[in-house]
PDB file of C-alpha atoms in Angstrom:
ATOM      1  CA  MET A  21     208.563 -57.931 -11.299  1.00 75.00           C
ATOM      2  CA  THR A  22     205.639 -57.597  -8.810  1.00 81.00           C
ATOM      3  CA  VAL A  23     206.394 -55.395  -5.746  1.00 80.00           C
ATOM      4  CA  LYS A  24     204.629 -56.654  -2.733  1.00 83.00           C
ATOM      5  CA  LEU A  25     202.652 -53.397  -1.393  1.00 84.00           C
ATOM      6  CA  GLN A  26     203.909 -52.339   3.147  1.00 86.00           C
ATOM      7  CA  LYS A  27     201.858 -52.433   4.522  1.00 87.00           C
ATOM      8  CA  ARG A  28     202.029 -49.194   7.689  1.00 91.00           C
ATOM      9  CA  LEU A  29     200.911 -50.500  11.241  1.00 94.00           C
ATOM     10  CA  ILE A  30     199.862 -48.297  13.897  1.00 95.00           C
ATOM     11  CA  ASN A  31     200.930 -48.792  17.471  1.00 94.00           C
ATOM     12  CA  VAL A  32     199.394 -47.961  20.023  1.00 96.00           C
ATOM     13  CA  ASP A  33     200.851 -44.738  21.028  1.00 94.00           C
ATOM     14  CA  GLU A  34     200.247 -43.564  17.312  1.00 95.00           C
ATOM     15  CA  TYR A  35     196.007 -44.040  17.392  1.00 93.00           C
ATOM     16  CA  HIS A  36     195.703 -42.390  20.971  1.00 92.00           C
ATOM     17  CA  LEU A  37     197.587 -39.440  19.354  1.00 93.00           C
ATOM     18  CA  MET A  38     195.440 -40.121  16.428  1.00 92.00           C
ATOM     19  CA  GLY A  39     192.536 -40.007  18.119  1.00 89.00           C
ATOM     20  CA  GLU A  40     194.171 -36.703  20.748  1.00 89.00           C
ATOM     21  CA  VAL A  41     194.221 -34.249  17.343  1.00 92.00           C
ATOM     22  CA  GLY A  42     191.764 -35.604  16.141  1.00 88.00           C
ATOM     23  CA  ILE A  43     192.617 -37.897  13.028  1.00 88.00           C
ATOM     24  CA  LEU A  44     189.581 -40.154  14.852  1.00 84.00           C
ATOM     25  CA  LYS A  45     187.216 -39.008  15.499  1.00 78.00           C
ATOM     26  CA  GLU A  46     184.597 -41.825  14.454  1.00 77.00           C
ATOM     27  CA  LYS A  47     183.419 -44.807  17.311  1.00 81.00           C
ATOM     28  CA  GLY A  48     183.205 -47.762  16.691  1.00 86.00           C
ATOM     29  CA  ILE A  49     186.242 -47.999  16.252  1.00 92.00           C
ATOM     30  CA  GLU A  50     189.176 -50.927  16.986  1.00 94.00           C
ATOM     31  CA  LEU A  51     193.018 -50.995  17.066  1.00 95.00           C
ATOM     32  CA  ILE A  52     193.297 -54.765  15.803  1.00 96.00           C
ATOM     33  CA  GLU A  53     197.136 -55.936  15.162  1.00 96.00           C
ATOM     34  CA  GLY A  54     198.708 -52.448  13.956  1.00 95.00           C
ATOM     35  CA  GLU A  55     194.899 -51.860  11.919  1.00 94.00           C
ATOM     36  CA  ILE A  56     192.409 -49.647  12.819  1.00 93.00           C
ATOM     37  CA  ILE A  57     189.168 -51.402  12.270  1.00 93.00           C
ATOM     38  CA  LYS A  58     185.621 -50.259  11.645  1.00 91.00           C
ATOM     39  CA  MET A  59     183.050 -51.971  14.424  1.00 88.00           C
ATOM     40  CA  SER A  60     179.501 -53.507  13.630  1.00 85.00           C
ATOM     41  CA  PRO A  61     177.005 -52.039  14.691  1.00 83.00           C
ATOM     42  CA  THR A  62     174.613 -53.092  17.910  1.00 85.00           C
ATOM     43  CA  GLY A  63     172.044 -53.832  17.592  1.00 88.00           C
ATOM     44  CA  SER A  64     168.832 -54.322  19.879  1.00 92.00           C
ATOM     45  CA  ASN A  65     169.153 -58.080  20.490  1.00 92.00           C
ATOM     46  CA  HIS A  66     172.371 -57.254  21.833  1.00 94.00           C
ATOM     47  CA  SER A  67     172.209 -54.462  23.096  1.00 95.00           C
ATOM     48  CA  ALA A  68     170.301 -56.490  25.171  1.00 95.00           C
ATOM     49  CA  CYS A  69     171.816 -59.268  26.130  1.00 96.00           C
ATOM     50  CA  VAL A  70     175.130 -57.288  27.244  1.00 96.00           C
ATOM     51  CA  SER A  71     172.959 -55.509  29.731  1.00 96.00           C
ATOM     52  CA  VAL A  72     171.677 -58.326  31.077  1.00 96.00           C
ATOM     53  CA  LEU A  73     174.924 -60.256  31.354  1.00 97.00           C
ATOM     54  CA  ILE A  74     176.488 -57.224  33.498  1.00 96.00           C
ATOM     55  CA  ASP A  75     173.313 -57.064  35.595  1.00 95.00           C
ATOM     56  CA  LEU A  76     173.987 -61.331  35.388  1.00 94.00           C
ATOM     57  CA  LEU A  77     177.878 -60.370  36.862  1.00 94.00           C
ATOM     58  CA  THR A  78     177.312 -57.735  39.248  1.00 91.00           C
ATOM     59  CA  GLU A  79     174.389 -59.766  41.153  1.00 90.00           C
ATOM     60  CA  ALA A  80     176.697 -62.489  41.632  1.00 87.00           C
ATOM     61  CA  ARG A  81     179.822 -59.714  41.857  1.00 86.00           C
ATOM     62  CA  LEU A  82     178.069 -58.549  44.849  1.00 81.00           C
ATOM     63  CA  LEU A  83     176.542 -61.709  46.823  1.00 79.00           C
ATOM     64  CA  SER A  84     180.113 -63.830  46.007  1.00 78.00           C
ATOM     65  CA  LYS A  85     183.743 -62.383  48.078  1.00 73.00           C
ATOM     66  CA  LEU A  86     185.015 -60.546  45.415  1.00 71.00           C
ATOM     67  CA  LYS A  87     183.885 -57.469  45.546  1.00 72.00           C
ATOM     68  CA  LYS A  88     187.091 -55.641  46.104  1.00 78.00           C
ATOM     69  CA  ASP A  89     189.264 -58.283  43.669  1.00 89.00           C
ATOM     70  CA  ILE A  90     187.849 -57.901  40.441  1.00 93.00           C
ATOM     71  CA  ILE A  91     186.221 -55.337  38.448  1.00 94.00           C
ATOM     72  CA  ILE A  92     183.467 -55.824  35.838  1.00 95.00           C
ATOM     73  CA  ARG A  93     183.978 -53.070  31.894  1.00 97.00           C
ATOM     74  CA  VAL A  94     181.711 -52.292  29.863  1.00 96.00           C
ATOM     75  CA  GLN A  95     183.170 -51.887  26.203  1.00 94.00           C
ATOM     76  CA  ASP A  96     186.217 -50.379  26.889  1.00 96.00           C
ATOM     77  CA  PRO A  97     189.396 -50.298  25.262  1.00 96.00           C
ATOM     78  CA  ILE A  98     192.078 -53.358  26.965  1.00 98.00           C
ATOM     79  CA  MET A  99     195.881 -52.683  25.685  1.00 97.00           C
ATOM     80  CA  LEU A 100     196.291 -56.495  24.835  1.00 97.00           C
ATOM     81  CA  ASP A 101     200.785 -55.108  23.145  1.00 96.00           C
ATOM     82  CA  ASP A 102     201.885 -52.289  21.680  1.00 96.00           C
ATOM     83  CA  PHE A 103     199.676 -52.539  18.384  1.00 97.00           C
ATOM     84  CA  SER A 104     195.936 -54.428  19.739  1.00 97.00           C
ATOM     85  CA  GLU A 105     193.199 -52.399  21.839  1.00 97.00           C
ATOM     86  CA  PRO A 106     190.351 -54.236  21.206  1.00 97.00           C
ATOM     87  CA  GLU A 107     187.337 -53.106  23.085  1.00 96.00           C
ATOM     88  CA  PRO A 108     184.876 -55.520  23.942  1.00 97.00           C
ATOM     89  CA  ASP A 109     181.401 -56.414  25.290  1.00 97.00           C
ATOM     90  CA  ILE A 110     181.877 -56.876  29.007  1.00 98.00           C
ATOM     91  CA  VAL A 111     186.050 -57.341  29.874  1.00 98.00           C
ATOM     92  CA  ILE A 112     186.444 -57.994  33.909  1.00 97.00           C
ATOM     93  CA  VAL A 113     190.422 -57.916  35.445  1.00 97.00           C
ATOM     94  CA  LYS A 114     190.878 -57.677  38.913  1.00 96.00           C
ATOM     95  CA  TYR A 115     190.522 -54.523  41.422  1.00 94.00           C
ATOM     96  CA  LEU A 116     192.739 -51.649  40.678  1.00 94.00           C
ATOM     97  CA  SER A 117     192.421 -49.103  43.445  1.00 93.00           C
ATOM     98  CA  ASP A 118     191.903 -46.055  40.723  1.00 95.00           C
ATOM     99  CA  TYR A 119     189.958 -48.030  39.162  1.00 95.00           C
ATOM    100  CA  TYR A 120     192.573 -48.206  35.685  1.00 97.00           C
ATOM    101  CA  ARG A 121     192.337 -44.108  35.877  1.00 96.00           C
ATOM    102  CA  GLN A 122     196.504 -43.832  35.482  1.00 95.00           C
ATOM    103  CA  LYS A 123     196.380 -47.012  31.928  1.00 95.00           C
ATOM    104  CA  LEU A 124     194.337 -49.103  30.464  1.00 96.00           C
ATOM    105  CA  PRO A 125     194.245 -52.545  31.635  1.00 98.00           C
ATOM    106  CA  GLN A 126     196.556 -54.403  29.834  1.00 97.00           C
ATOM    107  CA  SER A 127     196.397 -58.608  29.262  1.00 96.00           C
ATOM    108  CA  LYS A 128     198.168 -59.932  32.569  1.00 97.00           C
ATOM    109  CA  ASP A 129     195.150 -57.804  34.322  1.00 98.00           C
ATOM    110  CA  VAL A 130     192.264 -59.513  32.172  1.00 98.00           C
ATOM    111  CA  LEU A 131     190.041 -62.271  34.468  1.00 97.00           C
ATOM    112  CA  LEU A 132     187.534 -62.975  31.790  1.00 98.00           C
ATOM    113  CA  LEU A 133     186.804 -61.310  28.887  1.00 98.00           C
ATOM    114  CA  ILE A 134     183.384 -61.551  26.897  1.00 98.00           C
ATOM    115  CA  GLU A 135     181.951 -60.704  23.227  1.00 98.00           C
ATOM    116  CA  VAL A 136     178.528 -61.165  22.145  1.00 98.00           C
ATOM    117  CA  SER A 137     178.172 -62.172  19.358  1.00 96.00           C
ATOM    118  CA  ASP A 138     175.229 -62.019  16.512  1.00 90.00           C
ATOM    119  CA  SER A 139     176.325 -60.128  13.577  1.00 89.00           C
ATOM    120  CA  THR A 140     180.223 -61.036  14.655  1.00 92.00           C
ATOM    121  CA  LEU A 141     179.797 -64.639  15.385  1.00 95.00           C
ATOM    122  CA  GLY A 142     182.899 -65.268  12.584  1.00 94.00           C
ATOM    123  CA  THR A 143     184.506 -62.352  13.926  1.00 95.00           C
ATOM    124  CA  ASP A 144     184.718 -63.195  17.642  1.00 97.00           C
ATOM    125  CA  ARG A 145     186.117 -66.600  16.703  1.00 97.00           C
ATOM    126  CA  GLU A 146     188.643 -66.522  13.764  1.00 96.00           C
ATOM    127  CA  ILE A 147     189.822 -62.916  14.074  1.00 96.00           C
ATOM    128  CA  LYS A 148     189.354 -62.246  17.796  1.00 97.00           C
ATOM    129  CA  ALA A 149     189.953 -65.604  19.858  1.00 98.00           C
ATOM    130  CA  PRO A 150     194.137 -66.210  18.092  1.00 98.00           C
ATOM    131  CA  LEU A 151     193.975 -62.244  19.293  1.00 98.00           C
ATOM    132  CA  TYR A 152     193.006 -63.284  23.500  1.00 98.00           C
ATOM    133  CA  ALA A 153     194.301 -65.891  22.972  1.00 98.00           C
ATOM    134  CA  LYS A 154     198.109 -64.506  21.847  1.00 98.00           C
ATOM    135  CA  ALA A 155     197.590 -62.222  24.869  1.00 98.00           C
ATOM    136  CA  SER A 156     197.236 -64.589  27.124  1.00 98.00           C
ATOM    137  CA  VAL A 157     193.711 -64.042  28.032  1.00 98.00           C
ATOM    138  CA  PRO A 158     193.086 -67.436  29.615  1.00 98.00           C
ATOM    139  CA  GLU A 159     189.025 -67.687  29.372  1.00 98.00           C
ATOM    140  CA  TYR A 160     186.848 -66.275  26.571  1.00 99.00           C
ATOM    141  CA  TRP A 161     183.907 -66.598  26.216  1.00 99.00           C
ATOM    142  CA  ILE A 162     181.438 -66.032  22.779  1.00 99.00           C
ATOM    143  CA  VAL A 163     177.943 -65.286  23.135  1.00 98.00           C
ATOM    144  CA  ASN A 164     176.136 -66.696  20.818  1.00 98.00           C
ATOM    145  CA  ILE A 165     172.936 -65.543  20.497  1.00 97.00           C
ATOM    146  CA  GLU A 166     171.293 -67.324  16.668  1.00 96.00           C
ATOM    147  CA  ALA A 167     172.266 -70.178  18.371  1.00 97.00           C
ATOM    148  CA  GLN A 168     171.764 -69.040  22.090  1.00 97.00           C
ATOM    149  CA  GLN A 169     174.614 -70.884  23.210  1.00 98.00           C
ATOM    150  CA  ILE A 170     177.846 -69.512  24.532  1.00 98.00           C
ATOM    151  CA  GLU A 171     181.647 -70.641  23.500  1.00 99.00           C
ATOM    152  CA  VAL A 172     183.757 -70.910  26.972  1.00 99.00           C
ATOM    153  CA  TYR A 173     187.809 -70.996  26.023  1.00 99.00           C
ATOM    154  CA  TYR A 174     190.130 -71.392  28.023  1.00 97.00           C
ATOM    155  CA  ALA A 175     193.665 -72.582  28.587  1.00 97.00           C
ATOM    156  CA  PRO A 176     195.549 -69.967  25.876  1.00 98.00           C
ATOM    157  CA  ALA A 177     199.380 -71.787  24.663  1.00 97.00           C
ATOM    158  CA  SER A 178     201.179 -70.490  21.218  1.00 94.00           C
ATOM    159  CA  GLY A 179     198.519 -68.044  20.114  1.00 92.00           C
ATOM    160  CA  ALA A 180     195.903 -70.309  20.599  1.00 97.00           C
ATOM    161  CA  TYR A 181     193.233 -71.382  23.217  1.00 98.00           C
ATOM    162  CA  GLN A 182     193.769 -75.585  24.023  1.00 98.00           C
ATOM    163  CA  GLN A 183     190.213 -76.243  25.217  1.00 98.00           C
ATOM    164  CA  LYS A 184     187.310 -75.429  23.749  1.00 98.00           C
ATOM    165  CA  LYS A 185     182.753 -76.168  25.544  1.00 98.00           C
ATOM    166  CA  VAL A 186     179.736 -74.894  24.553  1.00 98.00           C
ATOM    167  CA  PHE A 187     177.381 -74.574  26.392  1.00 98.00           C
ATOM    168  CA  GLY A 188     173.315 -74.546  25.666  1.00 98.00           C
ATOM    169  CA  ILE A 189     170.257 -72.642  27.211  1.00 97.00           C
ATOM    170  CA  ASN A 190     169.435 -75.610  29.955  1.00 97.00           C
ATOM    171  CA  ASP A 191     172.860 -75.063  31.131  1.00 98.00           C
ATOM    172  CA  GLU A 192     174.524 -72.952  33.972  1.00 97.00           C
ATOM    173  CA  LEU A 193     178.338 -71.151  32.752  1.00 96.00           C
ATOM    174  CA  LYS A 194     180.648 -70.731  36.193  1.00 96.00           C
ATOM    175  CA  ALA A 195     183.460 -68.519  35.240  1.00 95.00           C
ATOM    176  CA  GLN A 196     186.737 -70.493  35.579  1.00 94.00           C
ATOM    177  CA  PHE A 197     189.040 -68.199  37.872  1.00 91.00           C
ATOM    178  CA  ASN A 198     186.231 -68.522  40.614  1.00 88.00           C
ATOM    179  CA  THR A 199     183.600 -70.127  40.378  1.00 88.00           C
ATOM    180  CA  GLN A 200     180.914 -68.355  41.987  1.00 87.00           C
ATOM    181  CA  ILE A 201     181.034 -66.364  39.105  1.00 90.00           C
ATOM    182  CA  SER A 202     178.284 -67.617  37.534  1.00 92.00           C
ATOM    183  CA  VAL A 203     175.204 -66.659  35.308  1.00 95.00           C
ATOM    184  CA  LYS A 204     172.149 -69.762  33.623  1.00 96.00           C
ATOM    185  CA  LEU A 205     171.750 -68.943  29.996  1.00 97.00           C
ATOM    186  CA  LYS A 206     167.526 -69.165  30.027  1.00 97.00           C
ATOM    187  CA  GLU A 207     168.375 -65.477  32.300  1.00 96.00           C
ATOM    188  CA  VAL A 208     171.160 -64.815  29.537  1.00 96.00           C
ATOM    189  CA  PHE A 209     168.390 -65.717  26.361  1.00 94.00           C
ATOM    190  CA  GLY A 210     165.907 -64.542  27.728  1.00 84.00           C
TER     191      GLY A 210
END
């Protein structure tokens, strides 16, 4: 007789408690569907791309009428459900006057989520995309550094994104939630 091993998944409250009591001292981990996942280290190209995107998105926000409608967060956690608390590279959330001091942003607060991929492309497509779609994140960008493309996923339904567009180096990408938020890919990939 074969006995199947049972996994014991961790919920968000337990994850936070483990951090508070010092069990999780390690940086660079995420809670994904109840499992603690070690994130890949970020290299200089990844970090530079995140910085450029932050500059471009912040500039677009300041030039738009969205100054007090959105908050741009960088590599901060969001709570998707009771078992997932990823730390995306960039997330644009609805404005909240306390800047989410009392509680983390939840999936209902997310307007746009961005992952920058150099060594994590497979994970960002195969694990993160379904995770974000299941949580009804309305728009998800994967910045593919190697191909110099941005994959845009939107229209989540039944745990999958129903639509995908790919933008190349000569394109300008406008956010689905507000077209005033846009980036030129030549500037992103320098």
